[in-house]
XYZ file of C-alpha atoms in Angstrom:
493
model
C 10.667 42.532 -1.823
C 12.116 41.509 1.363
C 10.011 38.063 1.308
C 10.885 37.728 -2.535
C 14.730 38.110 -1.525
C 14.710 35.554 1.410
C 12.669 32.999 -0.717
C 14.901 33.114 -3.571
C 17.355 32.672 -0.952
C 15.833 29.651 0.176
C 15.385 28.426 -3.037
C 19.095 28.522 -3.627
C 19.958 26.646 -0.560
C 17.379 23.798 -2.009
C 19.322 23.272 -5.208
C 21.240 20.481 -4.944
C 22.899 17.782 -7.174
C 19.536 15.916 -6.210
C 17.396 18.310 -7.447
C 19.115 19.189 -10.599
C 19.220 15.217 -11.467
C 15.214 15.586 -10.843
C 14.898 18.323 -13.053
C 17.248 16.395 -15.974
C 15.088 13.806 -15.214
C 11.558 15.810 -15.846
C 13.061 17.068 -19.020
C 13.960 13.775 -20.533
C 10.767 12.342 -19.458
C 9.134 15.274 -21.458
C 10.917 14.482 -24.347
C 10.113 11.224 -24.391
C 6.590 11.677 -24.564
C 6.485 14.411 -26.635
C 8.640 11.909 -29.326
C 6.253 8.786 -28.705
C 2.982 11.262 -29.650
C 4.234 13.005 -32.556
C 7.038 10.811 -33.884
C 6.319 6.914 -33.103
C 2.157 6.653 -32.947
C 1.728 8.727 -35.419
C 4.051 6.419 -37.682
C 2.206 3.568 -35.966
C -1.573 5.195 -36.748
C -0.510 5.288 -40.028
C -1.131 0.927 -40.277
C -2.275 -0.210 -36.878
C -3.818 3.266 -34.961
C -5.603 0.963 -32.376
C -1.882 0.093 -31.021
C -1.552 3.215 -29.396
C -5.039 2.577 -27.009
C -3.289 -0.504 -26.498
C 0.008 0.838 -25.567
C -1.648 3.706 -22.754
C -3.815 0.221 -21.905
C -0.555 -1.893 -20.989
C 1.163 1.177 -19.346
C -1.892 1.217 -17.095
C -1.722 -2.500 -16.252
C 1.644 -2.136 -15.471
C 0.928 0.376 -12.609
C -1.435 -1.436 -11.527
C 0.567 -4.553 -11.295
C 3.258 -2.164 -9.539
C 0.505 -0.850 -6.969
C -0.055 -4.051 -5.876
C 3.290 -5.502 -5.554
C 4.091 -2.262 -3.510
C 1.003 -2.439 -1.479
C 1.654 -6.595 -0.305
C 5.100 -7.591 -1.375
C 7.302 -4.757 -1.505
C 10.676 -6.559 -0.956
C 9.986 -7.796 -4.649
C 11.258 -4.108 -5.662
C 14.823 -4.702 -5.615
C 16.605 -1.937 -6.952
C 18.935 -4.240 -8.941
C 17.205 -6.591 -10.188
C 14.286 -4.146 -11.219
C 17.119 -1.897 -13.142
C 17.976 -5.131 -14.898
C 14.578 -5.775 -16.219
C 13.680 -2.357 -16.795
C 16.976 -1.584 -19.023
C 16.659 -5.297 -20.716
C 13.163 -4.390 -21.616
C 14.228 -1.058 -23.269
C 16.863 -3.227 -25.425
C 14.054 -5.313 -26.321
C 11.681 -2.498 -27.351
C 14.346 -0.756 -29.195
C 15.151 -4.142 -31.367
C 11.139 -5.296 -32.062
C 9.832 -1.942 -32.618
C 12.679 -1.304 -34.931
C 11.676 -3.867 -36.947
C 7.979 -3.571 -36.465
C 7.601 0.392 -37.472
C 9.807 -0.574 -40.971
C 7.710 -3.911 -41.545
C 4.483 -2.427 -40.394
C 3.248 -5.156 -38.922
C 0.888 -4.727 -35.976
C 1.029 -7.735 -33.542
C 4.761 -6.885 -33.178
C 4.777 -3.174 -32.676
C 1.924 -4.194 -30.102
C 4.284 -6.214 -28.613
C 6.865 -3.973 -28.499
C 5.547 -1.451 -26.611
C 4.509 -3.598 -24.149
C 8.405 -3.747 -23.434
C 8.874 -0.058 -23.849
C 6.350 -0.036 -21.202
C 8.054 -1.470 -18.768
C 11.000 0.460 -18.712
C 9.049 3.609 -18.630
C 6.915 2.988 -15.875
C 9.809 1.987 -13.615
C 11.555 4.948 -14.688
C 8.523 6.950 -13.978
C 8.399 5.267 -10.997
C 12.107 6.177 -9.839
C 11.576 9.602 -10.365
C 8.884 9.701 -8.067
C 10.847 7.909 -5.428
C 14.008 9.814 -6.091
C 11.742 13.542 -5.296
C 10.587 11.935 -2.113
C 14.743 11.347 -1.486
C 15.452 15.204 -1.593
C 16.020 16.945 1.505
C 13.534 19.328 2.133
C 10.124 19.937 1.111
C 11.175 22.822 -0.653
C 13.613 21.052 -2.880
C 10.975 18.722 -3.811
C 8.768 21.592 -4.872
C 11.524 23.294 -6.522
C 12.481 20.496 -8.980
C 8.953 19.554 -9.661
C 7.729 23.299 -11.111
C 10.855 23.853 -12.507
C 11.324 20.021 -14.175
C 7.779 20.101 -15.550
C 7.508 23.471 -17.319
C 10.911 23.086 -18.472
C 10.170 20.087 -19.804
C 7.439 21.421 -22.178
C 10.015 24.760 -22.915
C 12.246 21.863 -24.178
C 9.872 19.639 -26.197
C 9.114 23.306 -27.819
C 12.194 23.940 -28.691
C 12.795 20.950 -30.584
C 12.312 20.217 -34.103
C 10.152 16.672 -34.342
C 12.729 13.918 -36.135
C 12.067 10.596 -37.815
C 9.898 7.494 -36.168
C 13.586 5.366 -36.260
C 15.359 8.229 -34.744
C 12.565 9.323 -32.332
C 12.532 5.336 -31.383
C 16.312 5.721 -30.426
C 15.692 9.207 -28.356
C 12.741 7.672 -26.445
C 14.599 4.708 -25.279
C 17.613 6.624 -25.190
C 15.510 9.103 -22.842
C 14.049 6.048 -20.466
C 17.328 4.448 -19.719
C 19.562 7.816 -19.100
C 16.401 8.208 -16.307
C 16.832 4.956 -14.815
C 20.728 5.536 -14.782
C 20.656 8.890 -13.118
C 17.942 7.996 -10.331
C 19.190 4.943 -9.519
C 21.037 6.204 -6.005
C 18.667 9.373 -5.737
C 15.584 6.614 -5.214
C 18.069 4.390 -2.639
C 16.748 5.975 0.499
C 12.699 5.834 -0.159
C 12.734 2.617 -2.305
C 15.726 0.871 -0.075
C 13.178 2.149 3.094
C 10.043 0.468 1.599
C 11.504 -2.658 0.538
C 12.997 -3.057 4.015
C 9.902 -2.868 6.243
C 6.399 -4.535 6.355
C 3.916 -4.210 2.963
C 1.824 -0.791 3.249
C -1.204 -3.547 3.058
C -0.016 -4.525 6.471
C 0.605 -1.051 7.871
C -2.624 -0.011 6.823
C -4.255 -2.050 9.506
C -2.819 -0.710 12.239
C -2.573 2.968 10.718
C -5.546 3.453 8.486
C -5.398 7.330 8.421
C -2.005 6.988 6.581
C -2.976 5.950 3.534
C -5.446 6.893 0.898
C -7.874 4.437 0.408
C -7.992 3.264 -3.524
C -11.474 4.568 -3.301
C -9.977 8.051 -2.642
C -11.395 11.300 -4.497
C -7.960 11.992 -5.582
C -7.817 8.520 -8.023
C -11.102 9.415 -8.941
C -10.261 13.295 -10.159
C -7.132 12.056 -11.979
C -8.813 9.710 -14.151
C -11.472 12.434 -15.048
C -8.986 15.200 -15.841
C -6.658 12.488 -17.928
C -10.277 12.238 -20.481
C -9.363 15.714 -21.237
C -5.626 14.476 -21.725
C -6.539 11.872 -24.297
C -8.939 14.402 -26.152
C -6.356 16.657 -26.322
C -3.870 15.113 -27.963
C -6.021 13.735 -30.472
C -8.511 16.632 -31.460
C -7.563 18.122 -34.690
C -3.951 16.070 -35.041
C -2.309 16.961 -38.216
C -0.533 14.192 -39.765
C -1.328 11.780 -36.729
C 0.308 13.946 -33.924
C -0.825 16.047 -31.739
C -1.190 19.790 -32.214
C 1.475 22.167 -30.710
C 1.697 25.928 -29.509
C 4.322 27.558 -28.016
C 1.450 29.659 -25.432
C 1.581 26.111 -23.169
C 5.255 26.785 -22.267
C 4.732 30.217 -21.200
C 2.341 29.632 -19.415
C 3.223 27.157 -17.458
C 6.799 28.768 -16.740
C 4.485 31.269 -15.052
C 2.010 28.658 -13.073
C 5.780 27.911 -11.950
C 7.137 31.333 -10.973
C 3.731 31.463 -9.015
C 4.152 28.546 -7.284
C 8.111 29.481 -6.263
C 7.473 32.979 -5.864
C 4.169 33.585 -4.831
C 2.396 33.877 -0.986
C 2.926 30.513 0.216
C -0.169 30.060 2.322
C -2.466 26.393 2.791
C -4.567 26.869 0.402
C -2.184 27.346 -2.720
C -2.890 24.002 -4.313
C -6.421 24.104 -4.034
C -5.961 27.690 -6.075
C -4.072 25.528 -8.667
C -6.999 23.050 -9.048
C -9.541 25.558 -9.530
C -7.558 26.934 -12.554
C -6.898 23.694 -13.936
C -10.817 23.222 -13.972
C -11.742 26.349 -15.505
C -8.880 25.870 -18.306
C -10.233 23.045 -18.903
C -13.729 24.347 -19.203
C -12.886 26.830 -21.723
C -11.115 24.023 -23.771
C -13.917 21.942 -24.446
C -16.158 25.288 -24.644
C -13.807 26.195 -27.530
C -13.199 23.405 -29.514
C -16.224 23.345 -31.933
C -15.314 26.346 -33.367
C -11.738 24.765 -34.129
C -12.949 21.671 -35.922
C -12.663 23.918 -39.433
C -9.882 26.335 -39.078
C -7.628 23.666 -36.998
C -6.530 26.539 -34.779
C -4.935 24.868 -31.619
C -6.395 27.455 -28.856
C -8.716 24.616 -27.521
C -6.045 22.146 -27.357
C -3.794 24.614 -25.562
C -6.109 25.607 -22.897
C -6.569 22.355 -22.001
C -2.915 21.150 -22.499
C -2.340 23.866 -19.837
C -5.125 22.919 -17.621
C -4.352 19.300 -17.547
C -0.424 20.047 -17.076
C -1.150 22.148 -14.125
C -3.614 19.368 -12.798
C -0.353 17.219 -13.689
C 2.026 18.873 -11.478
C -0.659 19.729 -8.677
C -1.426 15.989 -8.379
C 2.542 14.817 -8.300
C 3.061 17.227 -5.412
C 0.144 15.932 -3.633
C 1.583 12.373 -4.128
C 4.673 13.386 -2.969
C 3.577 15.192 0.092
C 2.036 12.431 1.035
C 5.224 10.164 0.752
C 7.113 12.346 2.540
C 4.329 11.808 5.480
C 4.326 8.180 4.908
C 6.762 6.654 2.430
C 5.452 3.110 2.208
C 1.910 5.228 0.836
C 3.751 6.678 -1.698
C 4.267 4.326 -4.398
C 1.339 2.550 -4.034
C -0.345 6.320 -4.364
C 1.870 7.220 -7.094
C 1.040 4.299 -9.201
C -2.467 3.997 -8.726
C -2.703 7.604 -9.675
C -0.773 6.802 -13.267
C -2.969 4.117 -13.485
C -6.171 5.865 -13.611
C -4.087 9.132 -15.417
C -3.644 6.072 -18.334
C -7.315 4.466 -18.528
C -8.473 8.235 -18.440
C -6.584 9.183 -21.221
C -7.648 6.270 -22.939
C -10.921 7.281 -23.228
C -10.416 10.899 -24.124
C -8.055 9.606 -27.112
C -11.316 7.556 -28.436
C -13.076 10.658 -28.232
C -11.070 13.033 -30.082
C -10.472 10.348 -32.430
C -14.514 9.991 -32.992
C -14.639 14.056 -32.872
C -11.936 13.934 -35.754
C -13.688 11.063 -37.783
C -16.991 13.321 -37.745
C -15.757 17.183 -37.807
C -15.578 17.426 -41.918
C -19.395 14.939 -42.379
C -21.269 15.626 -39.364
C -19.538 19.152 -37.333
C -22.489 18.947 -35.165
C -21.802 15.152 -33.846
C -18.530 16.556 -33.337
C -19.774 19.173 -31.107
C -22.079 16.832 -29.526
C -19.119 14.695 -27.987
C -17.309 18.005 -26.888
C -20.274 19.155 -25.078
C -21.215 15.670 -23.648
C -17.381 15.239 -22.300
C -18.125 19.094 -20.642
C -21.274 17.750 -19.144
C -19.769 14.923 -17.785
C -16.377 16.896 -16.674
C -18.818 19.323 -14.438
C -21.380 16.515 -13.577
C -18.148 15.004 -11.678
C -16.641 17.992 -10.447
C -20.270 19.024 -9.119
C -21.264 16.070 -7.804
C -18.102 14.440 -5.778
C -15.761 17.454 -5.310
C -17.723 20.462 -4.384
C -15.967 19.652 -1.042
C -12.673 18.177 -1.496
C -9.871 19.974 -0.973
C -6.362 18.939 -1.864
C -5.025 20.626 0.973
C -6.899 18.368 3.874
C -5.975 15.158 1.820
C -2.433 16.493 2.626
C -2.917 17.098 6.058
C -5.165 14.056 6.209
C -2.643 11.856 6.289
C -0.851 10.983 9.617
C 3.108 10.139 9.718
C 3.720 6.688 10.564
C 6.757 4.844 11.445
C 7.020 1.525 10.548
C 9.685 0.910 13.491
C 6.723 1.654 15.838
C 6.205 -2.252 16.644
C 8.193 -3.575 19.543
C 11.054 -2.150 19.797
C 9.051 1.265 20.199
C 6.407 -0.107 22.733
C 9.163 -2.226 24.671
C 11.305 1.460 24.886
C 8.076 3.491 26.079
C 7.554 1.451 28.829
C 11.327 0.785 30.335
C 9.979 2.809 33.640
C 7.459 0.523 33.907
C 9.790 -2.353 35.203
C 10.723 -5.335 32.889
C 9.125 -8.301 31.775
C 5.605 -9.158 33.113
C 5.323 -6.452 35.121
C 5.903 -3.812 31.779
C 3.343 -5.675 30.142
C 0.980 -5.762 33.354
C 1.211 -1.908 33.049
C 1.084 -2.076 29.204
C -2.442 -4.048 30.000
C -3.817 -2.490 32.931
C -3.450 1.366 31.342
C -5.191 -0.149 28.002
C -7.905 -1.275 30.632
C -8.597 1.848 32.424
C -8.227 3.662 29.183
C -10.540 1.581 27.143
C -13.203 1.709 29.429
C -12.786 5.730 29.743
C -13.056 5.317 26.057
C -16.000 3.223 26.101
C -14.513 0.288 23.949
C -15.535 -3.110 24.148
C -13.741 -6.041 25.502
C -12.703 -6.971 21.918
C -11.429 -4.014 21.089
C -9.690 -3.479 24.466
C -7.904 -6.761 23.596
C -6.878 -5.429 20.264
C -5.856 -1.847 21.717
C -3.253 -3.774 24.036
C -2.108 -5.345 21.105
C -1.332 -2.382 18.899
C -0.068 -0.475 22.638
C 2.917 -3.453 22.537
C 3.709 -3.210 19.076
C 1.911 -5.684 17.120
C 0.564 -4.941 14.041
C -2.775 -5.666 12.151
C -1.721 -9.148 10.342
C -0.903 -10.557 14.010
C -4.133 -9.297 14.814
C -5.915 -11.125 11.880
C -3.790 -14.388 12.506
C -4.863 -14.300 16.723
C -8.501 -14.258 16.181
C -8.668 -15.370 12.782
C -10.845 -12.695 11.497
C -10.830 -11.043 8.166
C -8.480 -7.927 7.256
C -11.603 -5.834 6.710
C -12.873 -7.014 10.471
C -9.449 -6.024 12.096
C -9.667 -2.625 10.057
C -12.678 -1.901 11.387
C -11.982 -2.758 14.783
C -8.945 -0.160 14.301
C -10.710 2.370 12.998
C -13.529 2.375 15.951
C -10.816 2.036 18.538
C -9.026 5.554 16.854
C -12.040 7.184 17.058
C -12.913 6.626 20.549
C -9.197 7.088 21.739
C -9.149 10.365 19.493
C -5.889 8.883 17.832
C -5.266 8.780 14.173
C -2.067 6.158 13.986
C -0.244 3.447 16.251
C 2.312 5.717 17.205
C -0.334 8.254 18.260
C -1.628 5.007 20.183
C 1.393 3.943 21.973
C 2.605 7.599 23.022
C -0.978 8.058 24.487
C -0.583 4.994 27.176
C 2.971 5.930 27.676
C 1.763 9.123 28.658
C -1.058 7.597 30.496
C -1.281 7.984 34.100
């Protein structure tokens, strides 16, 4: 009890007016998808179903777009100008889709999600920044498994209105979040905008950021198949199937993850009973496809929402190790979440199509979306862990270029002689190392500060070339970013 007392105590202290905006934030953001699945598409599936697809199809473009203007021109992200757009494209939304959902005509409700789009990724995207803002750790944690669960209390709560009121609430719902995290995201956004891209920092510190090739991409686009087959198996009237057991549930996945022993391994606990949830969902749903009972689409509703919330806190851990990887993480992982979810939506929709002619091609795509769900899980992730890609990741300061190197060396006089030290410890250390006169050259540069795109433009080599280079001289040096580099020859005797 003792433990229990000082942790609620902790907890308190982490609730701030930060936090609870986060939270507020999480619940509206639940609303508003819960109001664009079973209000809006299932209007819109009514004359033009293939708009939705299209709509989770544009909302993945649009992260991807964001990735890369994160990754290689971040200063593009002004937090003014992007609240302008972002808001103007809600208005926009709000005015064609009004008209399109009455009219029923397709090309226009196409095109006006494509604006609603917009303003929900960037206020997606500001939530994400604004959690990164909070204090501690702890507060981070705190408003993510309380926002999320409360979010689907909330959703559960409320009874499912019109498509031209639900319209108004969703928009509604995306511009109150881009109003209240607008100064919560300041610090991370303001701090990524401000410094070099993360496509430059990656040269010189490839351990701090998760290559796009990363498990982690990988494992959210298979668990978001699930997603999409989930809200589309069995739909009644369009929209997805509900049940009250999800929010329970998950108000306990949070009490376990406030309350609970708080040792390394915790999220890796969490993954394993997202899979097996998961599992059991697509074990169970042939025997729903008759009596429409939602059991299967609750099990894995709570399996992928637990995945969901595991997967944000991994993001966000790794922001808060290295903020210029988190938005370029966050959005590549909403990305692959969307295509994902894409293409468990056209297999519900198929299961649907052939439950009441053909039950057993029905079953057939449940089990062959289990087989492939394992065949991945077996296959790439029998040793990942998302506790290592945590602590894989080292800090890294993006100050660390010359002002850092020209500090760490003061003692060692000014001017040439400071970089005859800087040059002669690099030499004595590279050949303990046993690193080649090219990559001694490059290990002086990183020791003074210079980063990987000076590197590229001094011997005119190829970003892949330098990033090799970097990651052979790390290895050798037993280093794992340029900070680690530079305090290592300052220490250097």
């Amino acid at each position: 009890m003792g433990k229990v007392r000082q942790r609620l105590a902790d907890l308190r202290e982490a609730l701030s007016v930060g936090t609870m905006l986060c939270i507020g934030a999480f619940l509206l953001s639940a609303c508003a998808g819960w109001l664009l699945n079973g209000s809006v598409y299932a209007h819109v599936a009514e004359y033009c179903g293939i708009a939705r697809e299209v709509s989770t199809l544009f909302s993945a473009g649009l992260f991807l777009v964001l990735f890369f203007v994160a990754s290689r021109k971040p200063e593009a992200l002004d937090r003014r100008i992007m609240a302008v757009v972002s808001l103007g494209s809600l208005i926009t939304a709000l005015l064609v889709l009004s008209f399109a959902l009455k009219l029923e005509d397709g090309p226009s409700t196409v095109l006006g999600f494509l604006f609603l789009n917009i303003g929900s990724v960037w206020a997606a995207s500001l939530l994400a920044l604004a959690l990164a803002s909070l204090p501690s750790p702890l507060a981070m944690t705190l408003a993510v498994v309380c926002g999320m669960p409360l979010g689907e209390v909330a959703v559960a709560l409320l009874p499912m209105p019109s498509f031209e009121v639900g319209l108004i609430a969703i928009t509604a719902c995306d511009a109150l979040m881009i109003a209240l995290l607008y100064r919560g995201s300041a610090p991370a956004l303001d701090r990524l905008t401000g410094s070099a891209s993360a496509a430059d920092l990656e040269l010189a510190n490839p351990e701090s950021f998760l290559r796009p090739t990363h498990a982690l991409f990988v494992c959210a686009f298979v668990f978001s198949v699930a997603t999409g087959y989930e809200l589309t198996l069995n739909e009644v009237a369009h929209a997805p199937v509900s049940s009250d057991l999800v929010s329970v549930v998950l108000v306990g996945v949070a009490l376990w993850m406030l309350l609970g022993s708080q040792n390394d391994g915790k999220e890796d606990t969490l993954f394993s009973f997202s899979v097996l949830l998961v599992i059991a969902g697509f074990l169970v749903a042939p025997f729903t496809f008759d009596s429409g009972l939602p059991s299967a689409n609750a099990l894995q509703r709570i399996g992928v929402d637990s995945f969901k919330m595991l997967t944000l806190l991994v993001v966000l851990s790794v922001g808060r190790r290295n903020v210029f990887a988190l938005l370029p993480t966050f959005t590549l992982v909403r990305c692959m979440m969307a295509l994902g979810t894409d293409v468990g939506a056209v297999a519900g929709h198929t299961s649907n199509d052939l439950a009441s002619a053909n039950a057993q091609a029905a079953a057939l795509i449940a089990a062959i979306s289990l087989f492939a769900f394992i065949a991945f899980l077996w296959i790439g992730f029998r040793k990942f862990s998302f506790a290592d890609t945590i602590r894989g990741v080292a800090n890294v300061n993006a100050d660390a270029g010359a002002s850092e190197a020209r500090d760490s060396f003061a003692d060692s006089g000014a001017g040439a002689s400071a970089e005859a030290s800087i040059e002669e410890r690099c030499a004595q250390l590279g050949a303990e190392g046993g690193l080649t006169e090219r990559e001694t050259e490059i290990f002086a540069m990183l020791a003074r500060g210079r980063n990987g795109q000076y590197v590229m433009d001094h011997y005119v080599i190829s970003r892949n070339t330098v990033k090799s280079h970097v990651k052979h001289i790390y290895a050798k040096l037993g280093v794992h970013s340029q900070q680690e580099l530079i305090d290592l020859v300052e220490r250097y005797e």
